PDB file of C-alpha atoms in Angstrom:
ATOM      1  CA  UNK A   1     115.030  81.640 114.439  1.00 79.00           C
ATOM      2  CA  UNK A   2     117.168  84.337 116.107  1.00 88.00           C
ATOM      3  CA  UNK A   3     116.789  85.753 119.600  1.00 91.00           C
ATOM      4  CA  UNK A   4     118.186  89.187 120.452  1.00 93.00           C
ATOM      5  CA  UNK A   5     118.350  90.646 123.954  1.00 95.00           C
ATOM      6  CA  UNK A   6     119.758  93.881 125.321  1.00 95.00           C
ATOM      7  CA  UNK A   7     119.235  96.064 128.414  1.00 95.00           C
ATOM      8  CA  UNK A   8     119.250  99.860 128.491  1.00 94.00           C
ATOM      9  CA  UNK A   9     118.702 102.513 131.168  1.00 93.00           C
ATOM     10  CA  UNK A  10     115.808 104.974 130.971  1.00 91.00           C
ATOM     11  CA  UNK A  11     114.545 107.804 133.113  1.00 88.00           C
ATOM     12  CA  UNK A  12     111.994 106.638 135.668  1.00 90.00           C
ATOM     13  CA  UNK A  13     108.547 108.235 135.761  1.00 90.00           C
ATOM     14  CA  UNK A  14     106.274 108.939 138.683  1.00 91.00           C
ATOM     15  CA  UNK A  15     103.178 106.759 138.483  1.00 92.00           C
ATOM     16  CA  UNK A  16     100.824 109.233 140.145  1.00 92.00           C
ATOM     17  CA  UNK A  17     101.934 112.056 137.848  1.00 92.00           C
ATOM     18  CA  UNK A  18     101.447 109.972 134.717  1.00 92.00           C
ATOM     19  CA  UNK A  19      98.040 108.660 135.750  1.00 94.00           C
ATOM     20  CA  UNK A  20      96.828 112.147 136.684  1.00 94.00           C
ATOM     21  CA  UNK A  21      97.419 113.266 133.077  1.00 94.00           C
ATOM     22  CA  UNK A  22      95.321 110.536 131.443  1.00 94.00           C
ATOM     23  CA  UNK A  23      91.852 112.160 131.822  1.00 94.00           C
ATOM     24  CA  UNK A  24      93.171 115.447 130.398  1.00 95.00           C
ATOM     25  CA  UNK A  25      94.760 113.620 127.457  1.00 95.00           C
ATOM     26  CA  UNK A  26      91.403 111.951 126.860  1.00 95.00           C
ATOM     27  CA  UNK A  27      89.636 115.337 126.852  1.00 95.00           C
ATOM     28  CA  UNK A  28      92.192 116.805 124.449  1.00 95.00           C
ATOM     29  CA  UNK A  29      91.770 113.888 122.050  1.00 93.00           C
ATOM     30  CA  UNK A  30      87.982 114.210 122.227  1.00 94.00           C
ATOM     31  CA  UNK A  31      88.166 117.938 121.510  1.00 94.00           C
ATOM     32  CA  UNK A  32      90.365 117.374 118.465  1.00 91.00           C
ATOM     33  CA  UNK A  33      88.054 114.698 117.054  1.00 90.00           C
ATOM     34  CA  UNK A  34      84.857 116.703 117.642  1.00 91.00           C
ATOM     35  CA  UNK A  35      86.364 119.823 116.069  1.00 90.00           C
ATOM     36  CA  UNK A  36      87.404 117.765 113.083  1.00 85.00           C
ATOM     37  CA  UNK A  37      84.012 116.069 112.730  1.00 85.00           C
ATOM     38  CA  UNK A  38      82.019 119.309 113.043  1.00 88.00           C
ATOM     39  CA  UNK A  39      84.478 121.489 111.079  1.00 86.00           C
ATOM     40  CA  UNK A  40      84.697 123.991 113.938  1.00 89.00           C
ATOM     41  CA  UNK A  41      86.093 127.307 112.620  1.00 90.00           C
ATOM     42  CA  UNK A  42      89.624 128.212 113.641  1.00 89.00           C
ATOM     43  CA  UNK A  43      88.323 131.452 115.132  1.00 91.00           C
ATOM     44  CA  UNK A  44      86.127 129.581 117.610  1.00 92.00           C
ATOM     45  CA  UNK A  45      88.960 127.206 118.540  1.00 92.00           C
ATOM     46  CA  UNK A  46      91.216 130.204 119.144  1.00 92.00           C
ATOM     47  CA  UNK A  47      88.633 132.020 121.290  1.00 93.00           C
ATOM     48  CA  UNK A  48      88.281 128.955 123.497  1.00 93.00           C
ATOM     49  CA  UNK A  49      92.061 128.615 123.803  1.00 93.00           C
ATOM     50  CA  UNK A  50      92.361 132.267 124.826  1.00 93.00           C
ATOM     51  CA  UNK A  51      89.864 131.587 127.632  1.00 93.00           C
ATOM     52  CA  UNK A  52      91.921 128.601 128.722  1.00 92.00           C
ATOM     53  CA  UNK A  53      89.288 126.121 127.523  1.00 93.00           C
ATOM     54  CA  UNK A  54      89.087 123.277 125.046  1.00 94.00           C
ATOM     55  CA  UNK A  55      86.829 123.751 122.039  1.00 92.00           C
ATOM     56  CA  UNK A  56      84.358 120.988 122.908  1.00 90.00           C
ATOM     57  CA  UNK A  57      80.818 121.993 121.824  1.00 88.00           C
ATOM     58  CA  UNK A  58      79.517 118.443 122.349  1.00 91.00           C
ATOM     59  CA  UNK A  59      80.662 114.995 123.401  1.00 92.00           C
ATOM     60  CA  UNK A  60      81.973 112.394 120.993  1.00 91.00           C
ATOM     61  CA  UNK A  61      79.339 109.802 120.173  1.00 91.00           C
ATOM     62  CA  UNK A  62      79.807 106.066 119.848  1.00 90.00           C
ATOM     63  CA  UNK A  63      79.338 104.944 116.268  1.00 90.00           C
ATOM     64  CA  UNK A  64      80.413 108.195 114.621  1.00 91.00           C
ATOM     65  CA  UNK A  65      82.461 107.995 111.471  1.00 90.00           C
ATOM     66  CA  UNK A  66      84.095 110.841 109.594  1.00 87.00           C
ATOM     67  CA  UNK A  67      86.611 111.224 106.795  1.00 87.00           C
ATOM     68  CA  UNK A  68      89.243 113.899 106.295  1.00 83.00           C
ATOM     69  CA  UNK A  69      91.553 114.404 103.301  1.00 82.00           C
ATOM     70  CA  UNK A  70      95.231 114.325 104.243  1.00 79.00           C
ATOM     71  CA  UNK A  71      96.453 115.512 100.841  1.00 77.00           C
ATOM     72  CA  UNK A  72      95.479 115.193  97.189  1.00 77.00           C
ATOM     73  CA  UNK A  73      96.023 111.427  97.181  1.00 77.00           C
ATOM     74  CA  UNK A  74      95.114 110.157 100.666  1.00 81.00           C
ATOM     75  CA  UNK A  75      92.270 110.331 103.147  1.00 85.00           C
ATOM     76  CA  UNK A  76      91.808 109.187 106.727  1.00 87.00           C
ATOM     77  CA  UNK A  77      88.562 107.720 108.070  1.00 90.00           C
ATOM     78  CA  UNK A  78      88.042 107.587 111.829  1.00 91.00           C
ATOM     79  CA  UNK A  79      85.423 105.332 113.404  1.00 93.00           C
ATOM     80  CA  UNK A  80      84.486 105.638 117.057  1.00 94.00           C
ATOM     81  CA  UNK A  81      83.797 102.223 118.543  1.00 93.00           C
ATOM     82  CA  UNK A  82      83.620 103.424 122.135  1.00 94.00           C
ATOM     83  CA  UNK A  83      84.312 106.626 124.018  1.00 94.00           C
ATOM     84  CA  UNK A  84      83.929 106.296 127.760  1.00 93.00           C
ATOM     85  CA  UNK A  85      86.854 107.135 129.983  1.00 91.00           C
ATOM     86  CA  UNK A  86      85.319 105.104 132.830  1.00 91.00           C
ATOM     87  CA  UNK A  87      85.184 101.908 130.771  1.00 92.00           C
ATOM     88  CA  UNK A  88      86.790 101.888 127.321  1.00 93.00           C
ATOM     89  CA  UNK A  89      87.688 104.226 124.484  1.00 95.00           C
ATOM     90  CA  UNK A  90      88.428 102.696 121.111  1.00 95.00           C
ATOM     91  CA  UNK A  91      89.045 104.053 117.615  1.00 94.00           C
ATOM     92  CA  UNK A  92      89.625 102.536 114.222  1.00 93.00           C
ATOM     93  CA  UNK A  93      91.689 104.532 111.715  1.00 91.00           C
ATOM     94  CA  UNK A  94      91.647 103.691 108.011  1.00 90.00           C
ATOM     95  CA  UNK A  95      94.076 105.245 105.559  1.00 85.00           C
ATOM     96  CA  UNK A  96      93.454 104.997 101.838  1.00 81.00           C
ATOM     97  CA  UNK A  97      96.047 106.262  99.376  1.00 76.00           C
ATOM     98  CA  UNK A  98      96.482 106.219  95.628  1.00 65.00           C
ATOM     99  CA  UNK A  99     100.079 107.426  95.660  1.00 59.00           C
ATOM    100  CA  UNK A 100     102.219 105.552  93.112  1.00 54.00           C
ATOM    101  CA  UNK A 101     105.039 104.974  95.587  1.00 51.00           C
ATOM    102  CA  UNK A 102     102.642 103.142  97.937  1.00 47.00           C
ATOM    103  CA  UNK A 103     101.036 101.135  95.141  1.00 55.00           C
ATOM    104  CA  UNK A 104      97.511 102.039  96.227  1.00 58.00           C
ATOM    105  CA  UNK A 105      98.128 100.988  99.823  1.00 66.00           C
ATOM    106  CA  UNK A 106      95.423 100.755 102.463  1.00 76.00           C
ATOM    107  CA  UNK A 107      96.352 100.957 106.115  1.00 84.00           C
ATOM    108  CA  UNK A 108      94.258 100.309 109.197  1.00 88.00           C
ATOM    109  CA  UNK A 109      94.974 100.843 112.871  1.00 90.00           C
ATOM    110  CA  UNK A 110      92.846 100.016 115.905  1.00 93.00           C
ATOM    111  CA  UNK A 111      93.579 101.521 119.301  1.00 94.00           C
ATOM    112  CA  UNK A 112      91.735 100.884 122.568  1.00 94.00           C
ATOM    113  CA  UNK A 113      92.195 101.990 126.196  1.00 93.00           C
ATOM    114  CA  UNK A 114      90.695 100.254 129.245  1.00 91.00           C
ATOM    115  CA  UNK A 115      90.307 102.534 131.093  1.00 90.00           C
ATOM    116  CA  UNK A 116      91.516 106.107 131.422  1.00 92.00           C
ATOM    117  CA  UNK A 117      89.679 106.834 134.663  1.00 90.00           C
ATOM    118  CA  UNK A 118      90.764 103.602 136.351  1.00 90.00           C
ATOM    119  CA  UNK A 119      94.498 103.243 135.576  1.00 87.00           C
ATOM    120  CA  UNK A 120      94.755 100.450 138.136  1.00 84.00           C
ATOM    121  CA  UNK A 121      93.444  98.156 135.418  1.00 86.00           C
ATOM    122  CA  UNK A 122      94.653 100.143 132.419  1.00 90.00           C
ATOM    123  CA  UNK A 123      95.440  98.208 129.261  1.00 92.00           C
ATOM    124  CA  UNK A 124      96.411  99.808 125.971  1.00 93.00           C
ATOM    125  CA  UNK A 125      96.258  97.692 122.847  1.00 93.00           C
ATOM    126  CA  UNK A 126      96.792  98.488 119.196  1.00 91.00           C
ATOM    127  CA  UNK A 127      96.915  96.558 115.983  1.00 90.00           C
ATOM    128  CA  UNK A 128      97.213  97.496 112.357  1.00 86.00           C
ATOM    129  CA  UNK A 129      97.778  96.209 108.862  1.00 83.00           C
ATOM    130  CA  UNK A 130      99.014  97.469 105.518  1.00 78.00           C
ATOM    131  CA  UNK A 131      97.292  96.069 102.443  1.00 76.00           C
ATOM    132  CA  UNK A 132      98.342  96.296  98.830  1.00 70.00           C
ATOM    133  CA  UNK A 133      96.528  95.463  95.640  1.00 63.00           C
ATOM    134  CA  UNK A 134      98.183  92.887  93.425  1.00 63.00           C
ATOM    135  CA  UNK A 135      98.357  93.016  89.632  1.00 60.00           C
ATOM    136  CA  UNK A 136      95.481  90.512  89.627  1.00 60.00           C
ATOM    137  CA  UNK A 137      93.204  92.935  91.437  1.00 56.00           C
ATOM    138  CA  UNK A 138      93.336  91.096  94.751  1.00 59.00           C
ATOM    139  CA  UNK A 139      94.091  92.709  98.095  1.00 60.00           C
ATOM    140  CA  UNK A 140      97.071  91.233  99.917  1.00 64.00           C
ATOM    141  CA  UNK A 141      98.117  91.794 103.523  1.00 66.00           C
ATOM    142  CA  UNK A 142     101.641  93.143 103.096  1.00 72.00           C
ATOM    143  CA  UNK A 143     102.365  93.750 106.755  1.00 84.00           C
ATOM    144  CA  UNK A 144     100.564  93.640 110.085  1.00 89.00           C
ATOM    145  CA  UNK A 145     101.361  94.192 113.730  1.00 92.00           C
ATOM    146  CA  UNK A 146      99.953  94.455 117.231  1.00 94.00           C
ATOM    147  CA  UNK A 147     101.099  95.793 120.596  1.00 95.00           C
ATOM    148  CA  UNK A 148      99.863  95.702 124.186  1.00 95.00           C
ATOM    149  CA  UNK A 149     100.724  97.519 127.412  1.00 95.00           C
ATOM    150  CA  UNK A 150      99.645  96.116 130.776  1.00 95.00           C
ATOM    151  CA  UNK A 151     100.030  99.148 133.046  1.00 94.00           C
ATOM    152  CA  UNK A 152      99.530  97.424 136.441  1.00 93.00           C
ATOM    153  CA  UNK A 153     101.963  94.675 135.449  1.00 94.00           C
ATOM    154  CA  UNK A 154     104.570  97.321 134.520  1.00 95.00           C
ATOM    155  CA  UNK A 155     104.510  98.812 137.994  1.00 94.00           C
ATOM    156  CA  UNK A 156     104.492  95.427 139.635  1.00 93.00           C
ATOM    157  CA  UNK A 157     107.703  94.579 137.787  1.00 93.00           C
ATOM    158  CA  UNK A 158     109.297  97.928 138.705  1.00 93.00           C
ATOM    159  CA  UNK A 159     108.359  98.016 142.383  1.00 90.00           C
ATOM    160  CA  UNK A 160     108.479  94.371 143.483  1.00 87.00           C
ATOM    161  CA  UNK A 161     110.456  92.685 140.730  1.00 82.00           C
ATOM    162  CA  UNK A 162     107.904  89.882 140.693  1.00 79.00           C
ATOM    163  CA  UNK A 163     108.236  87.361 137.891  1.00 85.00           C
ATOM    164  CA  UNK A 164     105.501  87.312 135.310  1.00 88.00           C
ATOM    165  CA  UNK A 165     104.712  88.017 131.682  1.00 92.00           C
ATOM    166  CA  UNK A 166     106.348  91.063 130.048  1.00 95.00           C
ATOM    167  CA  UNK A 167     104.128  94.143 130.480  1.00 95.00           C
ATOM    168  CA  UNK A 168     104.876  95.341 126.950  1.00 96.00           C
ATOM    169  CA  UNK A 169     104.593  92.987 124.006  1.00 96.00           C
ATOM    170  CA  UNK A 170     104.455  93.561 120.279  1.00 96.00           C
ATOM    171  CA  UNK A 171     104.422  91.477 117.139  1.00 95.00           C
ATOM    172  CA  UNK A 172     105.212  92.525 113.578  1.00 92.00           C
ATOM    173  CA  UNK A 173     104.745  90.248 110.597  1.00 90.00           C
ATOM    174  CA  UNK A 174     105.617  90.599 106.931  1.00 84.00           C
ATOM    175  CA  UNK A 175     105.383  88.028 104.182  1.00 79.00           C
ATOM    176  CA  UNK A 176     108.806  86.392 104.800  1.00 86.00           C
ATOM    177  CA  UNK A 177     109.271  86.838 108.566  1.00 90.00           C
ATOM    178  CA  UNK A 178     107.685  87.548 111.928  1.00 91.00           C
ATOM    179  CA  UNK A 179     109.241  89.398 114.892  1.00 94.00           C
ATOM    180  CA  UNK A 180     108.061  89.264 118.514  1.00 96.00           C
ATOM    181  CA  UNK A 181     109.144  92.009 120.929  1.00 96.00           C
ATOM    182  CA  UNK A 182     108.964  92.008 124.731  1.00 97.00           C
ATOM    183  CA  UNK A 183     109.972  94.751 127.180  1.00 96.00           C
ATOM    184  CA  UNK A 184     110.399  94.056 130.888  1.00 96.00           C
ATOM    185  CA  UNK A 185     111.351  96.878 133.287  1.00 95.00           C
ATOM    186  CA  UNK A 186     113.154  96.623 136.588  1.00 94.00           C
ATOM    187  CA  UNK A 187     114.516  99.051 139.168  1.00 91.00           C
ATOM    188  CA  UNK A 188     117.934 100.469 138.335  1.00 89.00           C
ATOM    189  CA  UNK A 189     119.998 103.348 139.674  1.00 89.00           C
ATOM    190  CA  UNK A 190     118.105 106.064 141.593  1.00 89.00           C
ATOM    191  CA  UNK A 191     115.793 107.823 139.145  1.00 87.00           C
ATOM    192  CA  UNK A 192     116.293 105.170 136.461  1.00 90.00           C
ATOM    193  CA  UNK A 193     114.659 102.032 135.116  1.00 93.00           C
ATOM    194  CA  UNK A 194     116.438  99.154 133.455  1.00 94.00           C
ATOM    195  CA  UNK A 195     114.575  97.984 130.382  1.00 95.00           C
ATOM    196  CA  UNK A 196     115.289  94.505 129.066  1.00 96.00           C
ATOM    197  CA  UNK A 197     114.294  94.360 125.413  1.00 96.00           C
ATOM    198  CA  UNK A 198     114.129  91.012 123.664  1.00 96.00           C
ATOM    199  CA  UNK A 199     113.298  90.296 120.035  1.00 95.00           C
ATOM    200  CA  UNK A 200     112.658  86.937 118.414  1.00 94.00           C
ATOM    201  CA  UNK A 201     112.725  86.729 114.604  1.00 93.00           C
ATOM    202  CA  UNK A 202     111.641  83.693 112.617  1.00 90.00           C
ATOM    203  CA  UNK A 203     110.767  82.942 109.016  1.00 88.00           C
ATOM    204  CA  UNK A 204     107.252  82.229 107.796  1.00 84.00           C
ATOM    205  CA  UNK A 205     105.953  79.558 105.466  1.00 82.00           C
ATOM    206  CA  UNK A 206     108.122  78.773 102.464  1.00 81.00           C
ATOM    207  CA  UNK A 207     110.496  81.554 103.518  1.00 78.00           C
ATOM    208  CA  UNK A 208     111.419  79.862 106.804  1.00 81.00           C
ATOM    209  CA  UNK A 209     114.584  78.005 105.583  1.00 84.00           C
ATOM    210  CA  UNK A 210     115.916  81.007 103.654  1.00 82.00           C
ATOM    211  CA  UNK A 211     115.273  83.489 106.481  1.00 82.00           C
ATOM    212  CA  UNK A 212     116.681  81.085 109.074  1.00 82.00           C
ATOM    213  CA  UNK A 213     119.892  80.604 107.109  1.00 86.00           C
ATOM    214  CA  UNK A 214     120.354  84.331 106.498  1.00 87.00           C
ATOM    215  CA  UNK A 215     119.793  85.129 110.191  1.00 83.00           C
ATOM    216  CA  UNK A 216     122.251  82.434 111.289  1.00 83.00           C
ATOM    217  CA  UNK A 217     124.973  83.649 108.921  1.00 83.00           C
ATOM    218  CA  UNK A 218     124.588  87.270 110.006  1.00 86.00           C
ATOM    219  CA  UNK A 219     123.803  86.612 113.678  1.00 84.00           C
ATOM    220  CA  UNK A 220     126.957  88.336 114.979  1.00 90.00           C
ATOM    221  CA  UNK A 221     126.475  91.576 113.053  1.00 91.00           C
ATOM    222  CA  UNK A 222     122.722  91.568 113.752  1.00 90.00           C
ATOM    223  CA  UNK A 223     123.267  91.314 117.523  1.00 92.00           C
ATOM    224  CA  UNK A 224     125.915  94.011 117.447  1.00 93.00           C
ATOM    225  CA  UNK A 225     123.755  96.354 115.383  1.00 93.00           C
ATOM    226  CA  UNK A 226     120.748  95.671 117.618  1.00 92.00           C
ATOM    227  CA  UNK A 227     122.679  96.648 120.762  1.00 94.00           C
ATOM    228  CA  UNK A 228     124.180  99.731 119.108  1.00 94.00           C
ATOM    229  CA  UNK A 229     120.786 101.012 117.995  1.00 94.00           C
ATOM    230  CA  UNK A 230     119.243 100.579 121.447  1.00 94.00           C
ATOM    231  CA  UNK A 231     122.205 102.244 123.137  1.00 94.00           C
ATOM    232  CA  UNK A 232     121.856 105.181 120.736  1.00 94.00           C
ATOM    233  CA  UNK A 233     118.162 105.520 121.605  1.00 91.00           C
ATOM    234  CA  UNK A 234     119.022 105.466 125.314  1.00 91.00           C
ATOM    235  CA  UNK A 235     121.641 108.197 124.829  1.00 90.00           C
ATOM    236  CA  UNK A 236     119.206 110.391 122.923  1.00 87.00           C
ATOM    237  CA  UNK A 237     116.600 110.003 125.660  1.00 81.00           C
ATOM    238  CA  UNK A 238     119.136 110.954 128.329  1.00 79.00           C
ATOM    239  CA  UNK A 239     120.116 114.041 126.337  1.00 75.00           C
ATOM    240  CA  UNK A 240     116.515 115.194 125.938  1.00 73.00           C
ATOM    241  CA  UNK A 241     115.355 118.135 128.024  1.00 65.00           C
ATOM    242  CA  UNK A 242     112.205 117.032 129.815  1.00 64.00           C
ATOM    243  CA  UNK A 243     112.017 120.263 131.801  1.00 60.00           C
ATOM    244  CA  UNK A 244     108.872 121.387 129.965  1.00 67.00           C
ATOM    245  CA  UNK A 245     107.173 118.036 130.241  1.00 78.00           C
ATOM    246  CA  UNK A 246     103.899 118.684 132.112  1.00 86.00           C
ATOM    247  CA  UNK A 247     103.574 117.154 135.565  1.00 88.00           C
ATOM    248  CA  UNK A 248      99.997 118.191 136.337  1.00 93.00           C
ATOM    249  CA  UNK A 249      96.757 118.267 134.320  1.00 94.00           C
ATOM    250  CA  UNK A 250      96.808 122.070 134.480  1.00 94.00           C
ATOM    251  CA  UNK A 251     100.305 122.222 132.996  1.00 93.00           C
ATOM    252  CA  UNK A 252      99.338 119.751 130.253  1.00 93.00           C
ATOM    253  CA  UNK A 253      96.237 121.735 129.290  1.00 94.00           C
ATOM    254  CA  UNK A 254      98.165 125.023 129.283  1.00 93.00           C
ATOM    255  CA  UNK A 255     100.889 123.545 127.067  1.00 92.00           C
ATOM    256  CA  UNK A 256      98.322 122.189 124.607  1.00 93.00           C
ATOM    257  CA  UNK A 257      96.377 125.470 124.434  1.00 94.00           C
ATOM    258  CA  UNK A 258      99.626 127.333 123.861  1.00 92.00           C
ATOM    259  CA  UNK A 259     100.316 125.122 120.848  1.00 91.00           C
ATOM    260  CA  UNK A 260      96.759 125.719 119.566  1.00 91.00           C
ATOM    261  CA  UNK A 261      97.190 129.491 119.747  1.00 91.00           C
ATOM    262  CA  UNK A 262     100.559 129.277 118.002  1.00 88.00           C
ATOM    263  CA  UNK A 263      99.091 127.117 115.232  1.00 85.00           C
ATOM    264  CA  UNK A 264      96.078 129.369 114.628  1.00 77.00           C
ATOM    265  CA  UNK A 265      98.342 132.423 114.477  1.00 77.00           C
ATOM    266  CA  UNK A 266     100.456 130.756 111.797  1.00 71.00           C
ATOM    267  CA  UNK A 267      97.333 129.739 109.857  1.00 66.00           C
ATOM    268  CA  UNK A 268      96.084 133.313 109.984  1.00 63.00           C
ATOM    269  CA  UNK A 269      99.361 134.666 108.645  1.00 63.00           C
ATOM    270  CA  UNK A 270      99.381 132.107 105.830  1.00 58.00           C
ATOM    271  CA  UNK A 271      95.812 132.983 104.825  1.00 57.00           C
ATOM    272  CA  UNK A 272      96.683 136.668 104.783  1.00 55.00           C
ATOM    273  CA  UNK A 273      99.599 136.047 102.441  1.00 54.00           C
ATOM    274  CA  UNK A 274      97.443 133.979 100.111  1.00 49.00           C
ATOM    275  CA  UNK A 275      94.664 136.570  99.926  1.00 48.00           C
ATOM    276  CA  UNK A 276      97.162 139.129  98.585  1.00 49.00           C
ATOM    277  CA  UNK A 277      97.614 137.063  95.439  1.00 47.00           C
ATOM    278  CA  UNK A 278      94.302 138.237  94.036  1.00 48.00           C
ATOM    279  CA  UNK A 279      91.551 136.361  92.154  1.00 45.00           C
ATOM    280  CA  UNK A 280      92.641 133.066  90.746  1.00 46.00           C
ATOM    281  CA  UNK A 281      95.582 132.859  93.185  1.00 45.00           C
ATOM    282  CA  UNK A 282      96.209 130.527  96.077  1.00 39.00           C
ATOM    283  CA  UNK A 283      93.725 132.400  98.299  1.00 43.00           C
ATOM    284  CA  UNK A 284      90.887 131.379  95.993  1.00 44.00           C
ATOM    285  CA  UNK A 285      92.181 127.815  95.785  1.00 41.00           C
ATOM    286  CA  UNK A 286      92.413 127.636  99.568  1.00 41.00           C
ATOM    287  CA  UNK A 287      88.797 128.795  99.917  1.00 44.00           C
ATOM    288  CA  UNK A 288      87.646 126.096  97.504  1.00 43.00           C
ATOM    289  CA  UNK A 289      89.633 123.524  99.408  1.00 39.00           C
ATOM    290  CA  UNK A 290      88.078 124.595 102.734  1.00 39.00           C
ATOM    291  CA  UNK A 291      84.607 124.383 101.184  1.00 45.00           C
ATOM    292  CA  UNK A 292      85.331 120.863  99.951  1.00 41.00           C
ATOM    293  CA  UNK A 293      86.595 119.802 103.359  1.00 36.00           C
ATOM    294  CA  UNK A 294      83.469 121.278 104.959  1.00 38.00           C
ATOM    295  CA  UNK A 295      81.294 119.190 102.651  1.00 41.00           C
ATOM    296  CA  UNK A 296      83.177 116.066 103.689  1.00 37.00           C
ATOM    297  CA  UNK A 297      82.383 116.716 107.352  1.00 34.00           C
ATOM    298  CA  UNK A 298      79.005 118.452 107.216  1.00 37.00           C
ATOM    299  CA  UNK A 299      77.523 117.500 103.876  1.00 39.00           C
ATOM    300  CA  UNK A 300      76.178 120.000 101.372  1.00 39.00           C
ATOM    301  CA  UNK A 301      73.045 120.447 103.473  1.00 39.00           C
ATOM    302  CA  UNK A 302      75.062 121.280 106.575  1.00 38.00           C
ATOM    303  CA  UNK A 303      74.277 118.052 108.462  1.00 38.00           C
ATOM    304  CA  UNK A 304      77.080 116.040 110.018  1.00 38.00           C
ATOM    305  CA  UNK A 305      77.777 112.757 108.279  1.00 38.00           C
ATOM    306  CA  UNK A 306      77.890 110.432 111.268  1.00 40.00           C
ATOM    307  CA  UNK A 307      77.285 106.734 110.828  1.00 37.00           C
ATOM    308  CA  UNK A 308      75.242 104.913 113.414  1.00 38.00           C
ATOM    309  CA  UNK A 309      76.766 102.311 115.757  1.00 39.00           C
ATOM    310  CA  UNK A 310      77.790  99.178 113.875  1.00 40.00           C
ATOM    311  CA  UNK A 311      80.188  97.441 116.216  1.00 38.00           C
ATOM    312  CA  UNK A 312      78.971  93.963 115.321  1.00 37.00           C
ATOM    313  CA  UNK A 313      80.012  94.216 111.676  1.00 40.00           C
ATOM    314  CA  UNK A 314      83.222  96.200 112.014  1.00 51.00           C
ATOM    315  CA  UNK A 315      84.879  95.307 115.274  1.00 57.00           C
ATOM    316  CA  UNK A 316      86.207  91.797 115.931  1.00 46.00           C
TER     317      UNK A 316
END
């Protein structure tokens, strides 16, 4: 087992500003998911953005499930376990791919927030896994991980310095080894936080002696590399220009709608170029692709393919 520990400085954030953005972020995420599920035309999304509004023709429903192709070899399925900013919002994402370089990998991720409207008890948790099929036709968990943020505990550590569990914890496990990460903030120089980051790595099962020996032999270089990487991240963060970072819900919404308008303009230009290629060109292929995507979301009869609530069978 090897323990690594290093402290870096990071720019401090204002709690009230961050918490004021959460409901707007929730609305933006809901708009994106609804537009994806209902295959809302780009023209309608653009018209809403020009009016300074989100394209949100309805609310997201608990139990919905929809699938979208990412490319020719992968698709993403999103399941809505809960969507209530006063209590909990939770999603499950499932990625299926047949790409040769991923060896038919399947990835899952689960994210939940409790709760956006009451940040005083906000907890954010996530976990995921990457599965691979063996040559014997069996599915094997190749890697898995989880993370958790205790928002009230973070601010308690920053403001009072009270002892307690780390507000940010994460765990990543692969077949030979497991790593546990903890982040504890404290008050630093004016306008800064000091973040103590600790990592514990240990071997698993029959790999424990081999991993332990390798970590012990390379402990000096591992610690040095660990500190160098964190210091580099801290330098990059200090060099970033956060001048455009929104500080109010209105600024956040305006920035998002600006990106929507920019994206739809680019899509329109691309479609125009493709249509010039004539029959049989990329314009025709793109139309067929859009029709196929529409069938995924709406079905051939035009009805949305939304599964009913099934939390008991899917969610642990």
